[in-house]
PDB file of N, CA and C in Angstrom:
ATOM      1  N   UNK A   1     112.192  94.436  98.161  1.00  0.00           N
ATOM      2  CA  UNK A   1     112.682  95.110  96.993  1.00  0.00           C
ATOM      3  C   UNK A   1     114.016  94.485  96.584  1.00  0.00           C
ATOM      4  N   UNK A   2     113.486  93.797  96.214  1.00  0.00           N
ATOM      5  CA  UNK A   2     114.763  92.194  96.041  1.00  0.00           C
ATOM      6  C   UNK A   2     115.881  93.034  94.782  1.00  0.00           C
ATOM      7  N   UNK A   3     115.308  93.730  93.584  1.00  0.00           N
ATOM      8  CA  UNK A   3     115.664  94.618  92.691  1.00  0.00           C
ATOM      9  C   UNK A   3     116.102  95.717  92.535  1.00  0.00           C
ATOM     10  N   UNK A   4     115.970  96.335  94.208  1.00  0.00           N
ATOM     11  CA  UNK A   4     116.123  97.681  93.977  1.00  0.00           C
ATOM     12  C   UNK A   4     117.417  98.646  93.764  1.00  0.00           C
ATOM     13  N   UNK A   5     117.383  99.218  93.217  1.00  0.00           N
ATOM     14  CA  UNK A   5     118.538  99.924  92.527  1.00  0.00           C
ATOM     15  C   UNK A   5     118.801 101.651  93.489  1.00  0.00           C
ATOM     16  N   UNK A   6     119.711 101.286  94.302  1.00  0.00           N
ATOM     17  CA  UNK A   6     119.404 102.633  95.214  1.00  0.00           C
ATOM     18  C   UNK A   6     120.566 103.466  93.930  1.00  0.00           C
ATOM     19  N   UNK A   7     119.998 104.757  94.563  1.00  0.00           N
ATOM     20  CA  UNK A   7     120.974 105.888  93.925  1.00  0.00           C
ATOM     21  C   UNK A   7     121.475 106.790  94.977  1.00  0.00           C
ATOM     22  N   UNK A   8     122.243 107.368  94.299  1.00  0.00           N
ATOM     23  CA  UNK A   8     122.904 108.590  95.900  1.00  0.00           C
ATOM     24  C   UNK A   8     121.993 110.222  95.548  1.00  0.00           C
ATOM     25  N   UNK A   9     122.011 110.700  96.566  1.00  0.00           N
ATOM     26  CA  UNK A   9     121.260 111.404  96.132  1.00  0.00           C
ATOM     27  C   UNK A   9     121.107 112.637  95.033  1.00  0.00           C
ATOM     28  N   UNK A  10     122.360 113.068  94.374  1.00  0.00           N
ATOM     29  CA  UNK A  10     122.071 113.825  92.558  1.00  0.00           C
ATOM     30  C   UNK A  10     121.549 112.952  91.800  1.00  0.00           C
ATOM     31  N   UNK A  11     122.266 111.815  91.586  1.00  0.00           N
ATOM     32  CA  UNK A  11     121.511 110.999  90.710  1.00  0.00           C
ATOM     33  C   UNK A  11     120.193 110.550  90.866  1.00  0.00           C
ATOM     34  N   UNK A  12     119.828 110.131  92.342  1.00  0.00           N
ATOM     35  CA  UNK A  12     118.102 110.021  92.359  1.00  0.00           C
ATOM     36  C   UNK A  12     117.113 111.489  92.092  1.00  0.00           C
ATOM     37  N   UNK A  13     117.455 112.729  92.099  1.00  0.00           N
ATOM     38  CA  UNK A  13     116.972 114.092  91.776  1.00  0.00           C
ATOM     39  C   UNK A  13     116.921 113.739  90.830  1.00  0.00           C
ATOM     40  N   UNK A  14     118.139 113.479  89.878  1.00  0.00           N
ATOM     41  CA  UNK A  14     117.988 113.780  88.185  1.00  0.00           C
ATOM     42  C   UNK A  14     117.054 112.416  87.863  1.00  0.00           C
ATOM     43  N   UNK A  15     116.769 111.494  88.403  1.00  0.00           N
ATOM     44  CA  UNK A  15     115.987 110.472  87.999  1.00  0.00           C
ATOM     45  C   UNK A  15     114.873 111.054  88.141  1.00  0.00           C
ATOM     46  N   UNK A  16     114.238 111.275  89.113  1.00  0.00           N
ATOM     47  CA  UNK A  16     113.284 112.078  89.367  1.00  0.00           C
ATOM     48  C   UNK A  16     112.689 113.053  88.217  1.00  0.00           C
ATOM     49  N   UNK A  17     113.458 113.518  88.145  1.00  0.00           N
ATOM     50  CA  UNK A  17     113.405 115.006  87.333  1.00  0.00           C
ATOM     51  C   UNK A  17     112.657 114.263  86.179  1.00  0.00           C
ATOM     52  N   UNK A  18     113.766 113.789  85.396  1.00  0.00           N
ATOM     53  CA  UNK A  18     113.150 113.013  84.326  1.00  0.00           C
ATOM     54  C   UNK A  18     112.218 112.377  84.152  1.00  0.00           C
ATOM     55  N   UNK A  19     111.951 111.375  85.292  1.00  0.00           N
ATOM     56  CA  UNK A  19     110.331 110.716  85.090  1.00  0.00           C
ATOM     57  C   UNK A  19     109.512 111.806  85.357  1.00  0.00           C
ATOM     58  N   UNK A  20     109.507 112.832  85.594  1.00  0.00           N
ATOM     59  CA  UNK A  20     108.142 114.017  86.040  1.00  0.00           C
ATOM     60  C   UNK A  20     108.509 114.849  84.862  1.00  0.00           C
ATOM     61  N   UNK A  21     109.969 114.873  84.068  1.00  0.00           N
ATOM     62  CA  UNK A  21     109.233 115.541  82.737  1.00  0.00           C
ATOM     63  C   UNK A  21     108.542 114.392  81.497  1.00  0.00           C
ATOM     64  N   UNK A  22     108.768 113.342  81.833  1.00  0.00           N
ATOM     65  CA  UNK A  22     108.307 112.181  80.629  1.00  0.00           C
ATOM     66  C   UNK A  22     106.704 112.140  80.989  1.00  0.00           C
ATOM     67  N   UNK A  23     106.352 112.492  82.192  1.00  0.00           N
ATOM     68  CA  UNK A  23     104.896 112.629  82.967  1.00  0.00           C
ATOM     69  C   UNK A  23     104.178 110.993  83.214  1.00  0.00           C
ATOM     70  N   UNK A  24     105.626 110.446  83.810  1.00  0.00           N
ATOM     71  CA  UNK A  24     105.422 108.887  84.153  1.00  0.00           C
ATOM     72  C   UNK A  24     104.842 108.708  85.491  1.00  0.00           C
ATOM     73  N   UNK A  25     104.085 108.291  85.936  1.00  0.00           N
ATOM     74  CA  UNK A  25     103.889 107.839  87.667  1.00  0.00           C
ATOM     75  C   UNK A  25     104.846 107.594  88.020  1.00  0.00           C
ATOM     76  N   UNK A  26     105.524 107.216  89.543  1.00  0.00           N
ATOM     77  CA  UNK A  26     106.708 106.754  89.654  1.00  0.00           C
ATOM     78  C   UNK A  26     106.459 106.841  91.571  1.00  0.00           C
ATOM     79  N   UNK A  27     107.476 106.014  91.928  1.00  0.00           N
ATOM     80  CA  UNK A  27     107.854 105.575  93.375  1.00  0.00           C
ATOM     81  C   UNK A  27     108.794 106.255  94.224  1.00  0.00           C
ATOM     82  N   UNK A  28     109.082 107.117  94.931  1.00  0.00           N
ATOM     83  CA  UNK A  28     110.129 107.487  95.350  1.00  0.00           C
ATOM     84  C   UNK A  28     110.285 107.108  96.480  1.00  0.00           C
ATOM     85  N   UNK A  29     111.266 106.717  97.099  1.00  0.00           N
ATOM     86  CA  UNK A  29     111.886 106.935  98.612  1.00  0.00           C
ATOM     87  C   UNK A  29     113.128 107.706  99.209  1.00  0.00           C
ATOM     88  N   UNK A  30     113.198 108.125 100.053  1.00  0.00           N
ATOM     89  CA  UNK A  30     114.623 108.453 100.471  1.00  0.00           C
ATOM     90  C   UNK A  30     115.107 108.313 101.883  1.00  0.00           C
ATOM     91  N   UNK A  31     116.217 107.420 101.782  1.00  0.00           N
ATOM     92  CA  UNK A  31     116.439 107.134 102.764  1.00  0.00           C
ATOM     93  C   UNK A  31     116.488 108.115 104.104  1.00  0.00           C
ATOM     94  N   UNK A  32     116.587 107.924 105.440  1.00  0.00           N
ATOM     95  CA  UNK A  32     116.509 108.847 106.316  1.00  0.00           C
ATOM     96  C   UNK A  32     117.771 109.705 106.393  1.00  0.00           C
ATOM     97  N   UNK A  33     118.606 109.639 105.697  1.00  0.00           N
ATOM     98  CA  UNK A  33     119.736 110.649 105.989  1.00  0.00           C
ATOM     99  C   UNK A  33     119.705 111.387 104.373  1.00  0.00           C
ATOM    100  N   UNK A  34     118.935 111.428 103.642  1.00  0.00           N
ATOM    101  CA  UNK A  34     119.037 111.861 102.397  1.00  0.00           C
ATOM    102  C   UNK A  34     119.672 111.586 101.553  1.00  0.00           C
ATOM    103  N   UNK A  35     121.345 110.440 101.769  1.00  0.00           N
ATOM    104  CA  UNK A  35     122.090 110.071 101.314  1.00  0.00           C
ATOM    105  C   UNK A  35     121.804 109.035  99.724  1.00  0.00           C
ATOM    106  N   UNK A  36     120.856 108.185 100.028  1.00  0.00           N
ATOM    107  CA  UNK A  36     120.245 107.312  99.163  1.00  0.00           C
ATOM    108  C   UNK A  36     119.094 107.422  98.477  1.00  0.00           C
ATOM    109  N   UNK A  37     118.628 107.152  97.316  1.00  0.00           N
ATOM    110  CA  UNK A  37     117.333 107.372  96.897  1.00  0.00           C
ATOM    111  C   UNK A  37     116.596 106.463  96.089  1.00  0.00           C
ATOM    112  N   UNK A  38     115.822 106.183  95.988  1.00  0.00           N
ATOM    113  CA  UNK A  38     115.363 105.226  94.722  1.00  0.00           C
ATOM    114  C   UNK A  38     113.960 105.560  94.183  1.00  0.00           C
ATOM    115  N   UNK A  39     113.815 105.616  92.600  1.00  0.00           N
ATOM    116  CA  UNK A  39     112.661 105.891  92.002  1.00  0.00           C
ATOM    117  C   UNK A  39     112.620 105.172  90.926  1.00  0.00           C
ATOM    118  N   UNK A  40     111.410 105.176  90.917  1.00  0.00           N
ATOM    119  CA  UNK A  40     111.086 103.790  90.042  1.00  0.00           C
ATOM    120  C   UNK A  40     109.551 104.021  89.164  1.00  0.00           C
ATOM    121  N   UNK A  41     109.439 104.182  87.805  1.00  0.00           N
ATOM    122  CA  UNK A  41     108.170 104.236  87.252  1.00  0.00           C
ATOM    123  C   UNK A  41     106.989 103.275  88.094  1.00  0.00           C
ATOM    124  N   UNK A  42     105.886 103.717  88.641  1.00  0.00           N
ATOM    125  CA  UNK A  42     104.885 102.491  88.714  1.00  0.00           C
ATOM    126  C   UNK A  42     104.953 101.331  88.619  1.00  0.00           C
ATOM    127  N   UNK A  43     104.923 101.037  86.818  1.00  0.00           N
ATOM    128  CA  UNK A  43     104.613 100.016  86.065  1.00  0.00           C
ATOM    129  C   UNK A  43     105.731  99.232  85.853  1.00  0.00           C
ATOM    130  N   UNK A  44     106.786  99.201  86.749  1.00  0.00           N
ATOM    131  CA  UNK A  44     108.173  98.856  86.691  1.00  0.00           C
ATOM    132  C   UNK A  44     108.676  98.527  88.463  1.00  0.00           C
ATOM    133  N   UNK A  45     107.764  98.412  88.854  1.00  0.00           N
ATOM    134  CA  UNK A  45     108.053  98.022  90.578  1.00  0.00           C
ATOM    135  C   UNK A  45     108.376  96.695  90.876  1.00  0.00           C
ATOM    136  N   UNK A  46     109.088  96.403  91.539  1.00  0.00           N
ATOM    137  CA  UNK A  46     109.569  95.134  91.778  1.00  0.00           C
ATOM    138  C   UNK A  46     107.932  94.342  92.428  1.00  0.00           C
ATOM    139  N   UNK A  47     107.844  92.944  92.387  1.00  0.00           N
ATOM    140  CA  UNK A  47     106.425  92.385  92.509  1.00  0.00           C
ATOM    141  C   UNK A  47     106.766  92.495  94.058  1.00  0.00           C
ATOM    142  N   UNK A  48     105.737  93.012  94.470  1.00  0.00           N
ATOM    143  CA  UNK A  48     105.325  93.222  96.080  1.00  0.00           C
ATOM    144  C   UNK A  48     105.130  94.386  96.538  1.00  0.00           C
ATOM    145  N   UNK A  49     105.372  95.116  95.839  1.00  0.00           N
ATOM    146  CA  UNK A  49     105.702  96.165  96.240  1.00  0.00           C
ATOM    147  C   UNK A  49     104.370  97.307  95.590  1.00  0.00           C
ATOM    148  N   UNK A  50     103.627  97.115  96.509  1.00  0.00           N
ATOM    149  CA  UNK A  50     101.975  97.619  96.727  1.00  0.00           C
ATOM    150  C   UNK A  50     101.656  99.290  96.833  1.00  0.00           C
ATOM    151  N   UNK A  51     100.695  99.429  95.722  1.00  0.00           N
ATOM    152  CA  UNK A  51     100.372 100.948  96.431  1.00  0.00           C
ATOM    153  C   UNK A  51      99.305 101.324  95.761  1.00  0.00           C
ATOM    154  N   UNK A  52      98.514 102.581  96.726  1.00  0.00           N
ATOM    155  CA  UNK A  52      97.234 103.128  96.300  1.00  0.00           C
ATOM    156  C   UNK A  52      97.392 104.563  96.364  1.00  0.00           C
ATOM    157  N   UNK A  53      97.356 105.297  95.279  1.00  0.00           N
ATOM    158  CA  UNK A  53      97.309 106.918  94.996  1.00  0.00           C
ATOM    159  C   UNK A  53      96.013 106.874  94.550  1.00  0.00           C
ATOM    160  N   UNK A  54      94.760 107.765  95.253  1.00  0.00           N
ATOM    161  CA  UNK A  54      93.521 107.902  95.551  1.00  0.00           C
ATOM    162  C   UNK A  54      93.003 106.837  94.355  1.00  0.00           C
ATOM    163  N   UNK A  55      92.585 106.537  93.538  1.00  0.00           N
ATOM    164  CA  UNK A  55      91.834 105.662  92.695  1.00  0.00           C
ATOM    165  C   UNK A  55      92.693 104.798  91.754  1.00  0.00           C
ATOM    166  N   UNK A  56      93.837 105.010  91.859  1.00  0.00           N
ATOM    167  CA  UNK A  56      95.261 103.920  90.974  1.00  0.00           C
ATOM    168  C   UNK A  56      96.272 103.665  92.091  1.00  0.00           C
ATOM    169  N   UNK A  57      95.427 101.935  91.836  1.00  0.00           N
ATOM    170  CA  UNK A  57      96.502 100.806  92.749  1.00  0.00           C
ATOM    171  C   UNK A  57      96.703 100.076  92.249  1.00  0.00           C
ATOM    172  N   UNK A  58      97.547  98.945  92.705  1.00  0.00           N
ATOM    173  CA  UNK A  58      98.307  98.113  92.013  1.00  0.00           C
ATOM    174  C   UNK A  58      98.249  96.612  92.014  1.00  0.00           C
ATOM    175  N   UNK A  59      96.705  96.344  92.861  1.00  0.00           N
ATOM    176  CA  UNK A  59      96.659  94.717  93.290  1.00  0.00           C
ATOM    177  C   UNK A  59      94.891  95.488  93.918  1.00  0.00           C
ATOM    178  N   UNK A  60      94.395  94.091  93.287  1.00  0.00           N
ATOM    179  CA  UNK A  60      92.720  93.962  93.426  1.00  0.00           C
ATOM    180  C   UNK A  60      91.957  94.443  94.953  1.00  0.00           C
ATOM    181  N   UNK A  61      90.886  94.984  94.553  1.00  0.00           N
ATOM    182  CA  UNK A  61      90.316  94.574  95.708  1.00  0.00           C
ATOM    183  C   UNK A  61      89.439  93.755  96.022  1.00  0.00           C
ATOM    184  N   UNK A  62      89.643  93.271  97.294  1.00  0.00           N
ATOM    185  CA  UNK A  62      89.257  91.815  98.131  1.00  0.00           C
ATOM    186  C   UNK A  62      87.984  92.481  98.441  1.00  0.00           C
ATOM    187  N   UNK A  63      87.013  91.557  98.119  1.00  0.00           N
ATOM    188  CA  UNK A  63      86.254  91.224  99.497  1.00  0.00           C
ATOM    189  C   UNK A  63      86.487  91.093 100.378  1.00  0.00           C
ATOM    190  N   UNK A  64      85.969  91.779 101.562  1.00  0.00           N
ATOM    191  CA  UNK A  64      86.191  91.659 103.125  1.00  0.00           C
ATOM    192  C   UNK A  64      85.029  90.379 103.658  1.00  0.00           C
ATOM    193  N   UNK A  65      85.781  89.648 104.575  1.00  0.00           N
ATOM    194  CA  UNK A  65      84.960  88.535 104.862  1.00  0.00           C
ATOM    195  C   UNK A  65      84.343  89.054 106.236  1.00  0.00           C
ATOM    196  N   UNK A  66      82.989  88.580 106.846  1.00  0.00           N
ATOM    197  CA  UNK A  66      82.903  89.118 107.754  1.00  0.00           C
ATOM    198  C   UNK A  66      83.492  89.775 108.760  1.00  0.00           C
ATOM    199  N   UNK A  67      82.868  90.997 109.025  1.00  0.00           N
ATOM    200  CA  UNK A  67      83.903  91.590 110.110  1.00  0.00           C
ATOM    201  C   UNK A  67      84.429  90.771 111.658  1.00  0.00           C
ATOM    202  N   UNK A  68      85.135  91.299 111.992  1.00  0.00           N
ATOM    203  CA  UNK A  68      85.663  90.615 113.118  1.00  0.00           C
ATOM    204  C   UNK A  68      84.984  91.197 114.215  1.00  0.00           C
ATOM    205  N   UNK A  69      84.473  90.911 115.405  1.00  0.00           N
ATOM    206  CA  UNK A  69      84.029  91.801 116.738  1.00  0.00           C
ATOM    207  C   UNK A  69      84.948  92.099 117.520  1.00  0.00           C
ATOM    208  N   UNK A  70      84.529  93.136 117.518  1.00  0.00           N
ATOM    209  CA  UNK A  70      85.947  94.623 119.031  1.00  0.00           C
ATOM    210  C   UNK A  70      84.665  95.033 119.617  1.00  0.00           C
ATOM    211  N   UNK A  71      84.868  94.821 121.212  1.00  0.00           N
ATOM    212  CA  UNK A  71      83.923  95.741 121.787  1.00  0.00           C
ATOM    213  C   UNK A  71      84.819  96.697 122.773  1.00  0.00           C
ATOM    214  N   UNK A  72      84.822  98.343 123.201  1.00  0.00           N
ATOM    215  CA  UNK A  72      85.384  98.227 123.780  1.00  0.00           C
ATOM    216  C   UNK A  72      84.799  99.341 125.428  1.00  0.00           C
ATOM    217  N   UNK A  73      85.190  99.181 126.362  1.00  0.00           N
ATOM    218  CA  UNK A  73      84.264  99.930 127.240  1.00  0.00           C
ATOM    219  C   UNK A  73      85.354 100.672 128.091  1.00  0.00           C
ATOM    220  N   UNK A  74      85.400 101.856 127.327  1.00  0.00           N
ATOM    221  CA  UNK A  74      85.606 103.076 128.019  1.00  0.00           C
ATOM    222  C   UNK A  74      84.988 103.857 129.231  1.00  0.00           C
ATOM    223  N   UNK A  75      85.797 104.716 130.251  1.00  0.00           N
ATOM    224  CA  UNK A  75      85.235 104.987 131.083  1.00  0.00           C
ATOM    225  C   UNK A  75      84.165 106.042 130.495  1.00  0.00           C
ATOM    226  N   UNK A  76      83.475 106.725 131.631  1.00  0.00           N
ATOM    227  CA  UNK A  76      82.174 106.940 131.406  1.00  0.00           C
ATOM    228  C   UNK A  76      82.509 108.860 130.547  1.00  0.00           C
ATOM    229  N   UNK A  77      81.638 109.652 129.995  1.00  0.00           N
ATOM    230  CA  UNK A  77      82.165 110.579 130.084  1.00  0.00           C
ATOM    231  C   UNK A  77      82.394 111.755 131.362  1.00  0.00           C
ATOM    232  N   UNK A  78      81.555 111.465 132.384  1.00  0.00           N
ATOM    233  CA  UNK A  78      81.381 112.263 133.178  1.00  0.00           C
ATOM    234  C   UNK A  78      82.817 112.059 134.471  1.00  0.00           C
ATOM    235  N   UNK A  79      82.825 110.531 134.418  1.00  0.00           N
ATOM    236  CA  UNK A  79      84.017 110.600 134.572  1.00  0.00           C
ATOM    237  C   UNK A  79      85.199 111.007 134.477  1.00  0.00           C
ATOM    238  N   UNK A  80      85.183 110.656 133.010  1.00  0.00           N
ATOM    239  CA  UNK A  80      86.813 111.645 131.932  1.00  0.00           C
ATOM    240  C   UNK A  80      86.582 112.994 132.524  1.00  0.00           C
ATOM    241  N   UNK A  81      85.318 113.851 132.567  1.00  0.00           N
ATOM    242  CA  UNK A  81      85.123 115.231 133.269  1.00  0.00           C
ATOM    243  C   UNK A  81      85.952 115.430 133.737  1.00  0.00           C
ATOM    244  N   UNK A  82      85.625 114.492 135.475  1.00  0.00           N
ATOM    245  CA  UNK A  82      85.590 115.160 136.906  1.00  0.00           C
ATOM    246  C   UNK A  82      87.573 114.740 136.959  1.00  0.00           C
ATOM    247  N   UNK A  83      87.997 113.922 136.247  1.00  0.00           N
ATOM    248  CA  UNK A  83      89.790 113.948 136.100  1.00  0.00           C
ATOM    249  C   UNK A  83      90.275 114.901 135.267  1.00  0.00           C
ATOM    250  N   UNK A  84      89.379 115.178 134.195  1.00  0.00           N
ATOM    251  CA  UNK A  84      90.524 116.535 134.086  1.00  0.00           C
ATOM    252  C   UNK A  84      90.138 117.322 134.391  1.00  0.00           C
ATOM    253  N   UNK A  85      89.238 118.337 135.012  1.00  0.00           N
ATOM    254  CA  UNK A  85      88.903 119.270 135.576  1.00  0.00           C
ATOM    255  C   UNK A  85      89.970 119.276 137.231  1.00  0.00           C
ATOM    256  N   UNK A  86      90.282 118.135 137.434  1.00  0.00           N
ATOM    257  CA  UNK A  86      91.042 117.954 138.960  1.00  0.00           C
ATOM    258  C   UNK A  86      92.810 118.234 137.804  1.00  0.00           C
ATOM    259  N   UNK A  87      92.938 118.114 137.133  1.00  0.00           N
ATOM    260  CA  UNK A  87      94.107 118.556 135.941  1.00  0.00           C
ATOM    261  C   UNK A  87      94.732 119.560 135.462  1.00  0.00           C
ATOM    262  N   UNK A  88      93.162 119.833 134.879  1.00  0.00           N
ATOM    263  CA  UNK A  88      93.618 122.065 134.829  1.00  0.00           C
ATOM    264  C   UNK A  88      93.342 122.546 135.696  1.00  0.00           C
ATOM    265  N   UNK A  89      93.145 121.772 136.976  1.00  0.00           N
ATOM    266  CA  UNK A  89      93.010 122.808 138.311  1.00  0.00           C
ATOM    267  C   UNK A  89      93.980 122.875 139.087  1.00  0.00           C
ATOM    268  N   UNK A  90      94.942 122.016 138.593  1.00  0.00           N
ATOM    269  CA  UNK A  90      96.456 121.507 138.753  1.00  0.00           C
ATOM    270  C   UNK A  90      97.392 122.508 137.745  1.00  0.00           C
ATOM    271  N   UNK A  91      97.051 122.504 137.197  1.00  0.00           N
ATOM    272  CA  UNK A  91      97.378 123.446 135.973  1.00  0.00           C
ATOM    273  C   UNK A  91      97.502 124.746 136.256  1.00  0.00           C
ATOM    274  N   UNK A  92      96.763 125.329 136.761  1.00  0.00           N
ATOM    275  CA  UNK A  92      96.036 126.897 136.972  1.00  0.00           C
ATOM    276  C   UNK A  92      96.696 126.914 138.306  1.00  0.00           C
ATOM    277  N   UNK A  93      97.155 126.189 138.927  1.00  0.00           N
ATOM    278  CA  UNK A  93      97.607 126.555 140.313  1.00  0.00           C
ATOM    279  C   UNK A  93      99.202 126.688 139.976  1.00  0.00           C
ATOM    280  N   UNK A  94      99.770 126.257 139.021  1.00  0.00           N
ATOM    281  CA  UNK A  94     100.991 126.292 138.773  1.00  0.00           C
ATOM    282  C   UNK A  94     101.770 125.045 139.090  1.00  0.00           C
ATOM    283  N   UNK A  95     100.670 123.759 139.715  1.00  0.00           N
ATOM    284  CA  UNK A  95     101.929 122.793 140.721  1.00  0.00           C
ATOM    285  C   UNK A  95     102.475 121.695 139.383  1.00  0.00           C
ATOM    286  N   UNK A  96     101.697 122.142 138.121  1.00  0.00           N
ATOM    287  CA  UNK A  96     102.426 121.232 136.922  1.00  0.00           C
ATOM    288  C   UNK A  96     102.187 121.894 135.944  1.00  0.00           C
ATOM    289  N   UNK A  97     102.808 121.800 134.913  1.00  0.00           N
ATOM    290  CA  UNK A  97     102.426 122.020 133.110  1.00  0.00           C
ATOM    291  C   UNK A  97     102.345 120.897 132.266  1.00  0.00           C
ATOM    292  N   UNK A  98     102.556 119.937 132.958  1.00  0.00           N
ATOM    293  CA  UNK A  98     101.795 118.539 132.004  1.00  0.00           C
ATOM    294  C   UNK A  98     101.803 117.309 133.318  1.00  0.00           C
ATOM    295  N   UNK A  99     100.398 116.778 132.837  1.00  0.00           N
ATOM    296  CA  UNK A  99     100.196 115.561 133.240  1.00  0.00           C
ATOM    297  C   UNK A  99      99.567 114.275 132.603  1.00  0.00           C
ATOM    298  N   UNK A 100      99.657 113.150 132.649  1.00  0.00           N
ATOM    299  CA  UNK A 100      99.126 112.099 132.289  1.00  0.00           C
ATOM    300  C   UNK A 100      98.398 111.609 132.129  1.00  0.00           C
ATOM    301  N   UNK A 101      96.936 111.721 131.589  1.00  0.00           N
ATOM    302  CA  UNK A 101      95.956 111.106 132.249  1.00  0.00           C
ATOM    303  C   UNK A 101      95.499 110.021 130.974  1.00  0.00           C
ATOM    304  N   UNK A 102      95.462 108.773 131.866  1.00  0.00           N
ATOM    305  CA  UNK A 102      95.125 107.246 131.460  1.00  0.00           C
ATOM    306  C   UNK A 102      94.222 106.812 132.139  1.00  0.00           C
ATOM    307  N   UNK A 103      93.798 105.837 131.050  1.00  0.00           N
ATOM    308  CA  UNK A 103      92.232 104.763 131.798  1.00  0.00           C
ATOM    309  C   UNK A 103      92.682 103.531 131.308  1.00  0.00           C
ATOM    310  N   UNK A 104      92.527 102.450 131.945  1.00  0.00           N
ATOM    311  CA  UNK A 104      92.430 101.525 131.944  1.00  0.00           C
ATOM    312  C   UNK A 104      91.104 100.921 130.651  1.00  0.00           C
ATOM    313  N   UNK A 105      90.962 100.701 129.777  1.00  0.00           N
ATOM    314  CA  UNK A 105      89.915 100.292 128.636  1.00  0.00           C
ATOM    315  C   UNK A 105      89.495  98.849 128.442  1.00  0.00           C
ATOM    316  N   UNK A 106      89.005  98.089 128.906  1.00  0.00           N
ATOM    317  CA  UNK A 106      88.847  96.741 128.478  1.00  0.00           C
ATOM    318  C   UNK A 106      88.269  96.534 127.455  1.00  0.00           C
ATOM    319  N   UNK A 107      88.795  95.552 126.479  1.00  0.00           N
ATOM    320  CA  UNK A 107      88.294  95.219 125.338  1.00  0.00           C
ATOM    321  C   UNK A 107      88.187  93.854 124.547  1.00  0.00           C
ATOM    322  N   UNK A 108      86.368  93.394 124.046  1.00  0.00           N
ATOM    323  CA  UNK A 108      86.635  92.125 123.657  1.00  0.00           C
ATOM    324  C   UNK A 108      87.248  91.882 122.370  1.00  0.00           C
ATOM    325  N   UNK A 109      87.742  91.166 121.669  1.00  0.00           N
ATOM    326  CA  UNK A 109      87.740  90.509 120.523  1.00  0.00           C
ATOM    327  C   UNK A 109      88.142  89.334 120.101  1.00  0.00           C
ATOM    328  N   UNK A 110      87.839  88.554 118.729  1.00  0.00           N
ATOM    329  CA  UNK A 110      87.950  87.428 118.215  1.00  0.00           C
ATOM    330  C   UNK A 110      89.324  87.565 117.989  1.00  0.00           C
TER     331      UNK A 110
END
């Protein structure tokens, strides 16, 4: 966002405000401390700067070229069972209120 024009945050509200009474699409962000803001009509986004609101986006869609192969082999289910049942029986006895449980997953891909 080579362009972007931050605001503090009254002035990004009242920007706001205004593009939602003009009934413009528009971009918002705000930074994580609320301090900063930036909004920006749609059709006025700096180039790169990509997005999809359910059926209006902003760059084509591709053909997907063949998929890629993932295989992956999880343990069994009866397995996954008989570990957590040894878990909430851990549980129910009081000797924990949380535990971990991991598997090891091997998996192929290209």
């Amino acid at each position: 966002m080579s362009h972007t024009k931050w605001l503090d945050h009254a002035a990004g509200i009242k920007r706001i405000n205004a593009l939602g009474r003009e009934r413009k699409p528009f971009l918002f962000i705000l930074s994580y401390d609320k301090q900063k803001l930036f909004a920006q009509p749609l059709d006025r986004l700096d180039h790169g700067i990509y997005y999809k609101l359910e059926t209006l986006r902003n760059y084509p869609v591709r053909k997907q070229h063949p998929p890629y192969s993932f295989a992956k082999s999880p343990v069994s289910f009866s397995h996954y069972r008989s570990k957590m049942e040894k878990i909430l029986e851990e549980i129910r006895s009081g000797n924990t209120y949380l535990l971990n449980l991991t598997f090891k997953t091997p998996i192929k891909t290209d």
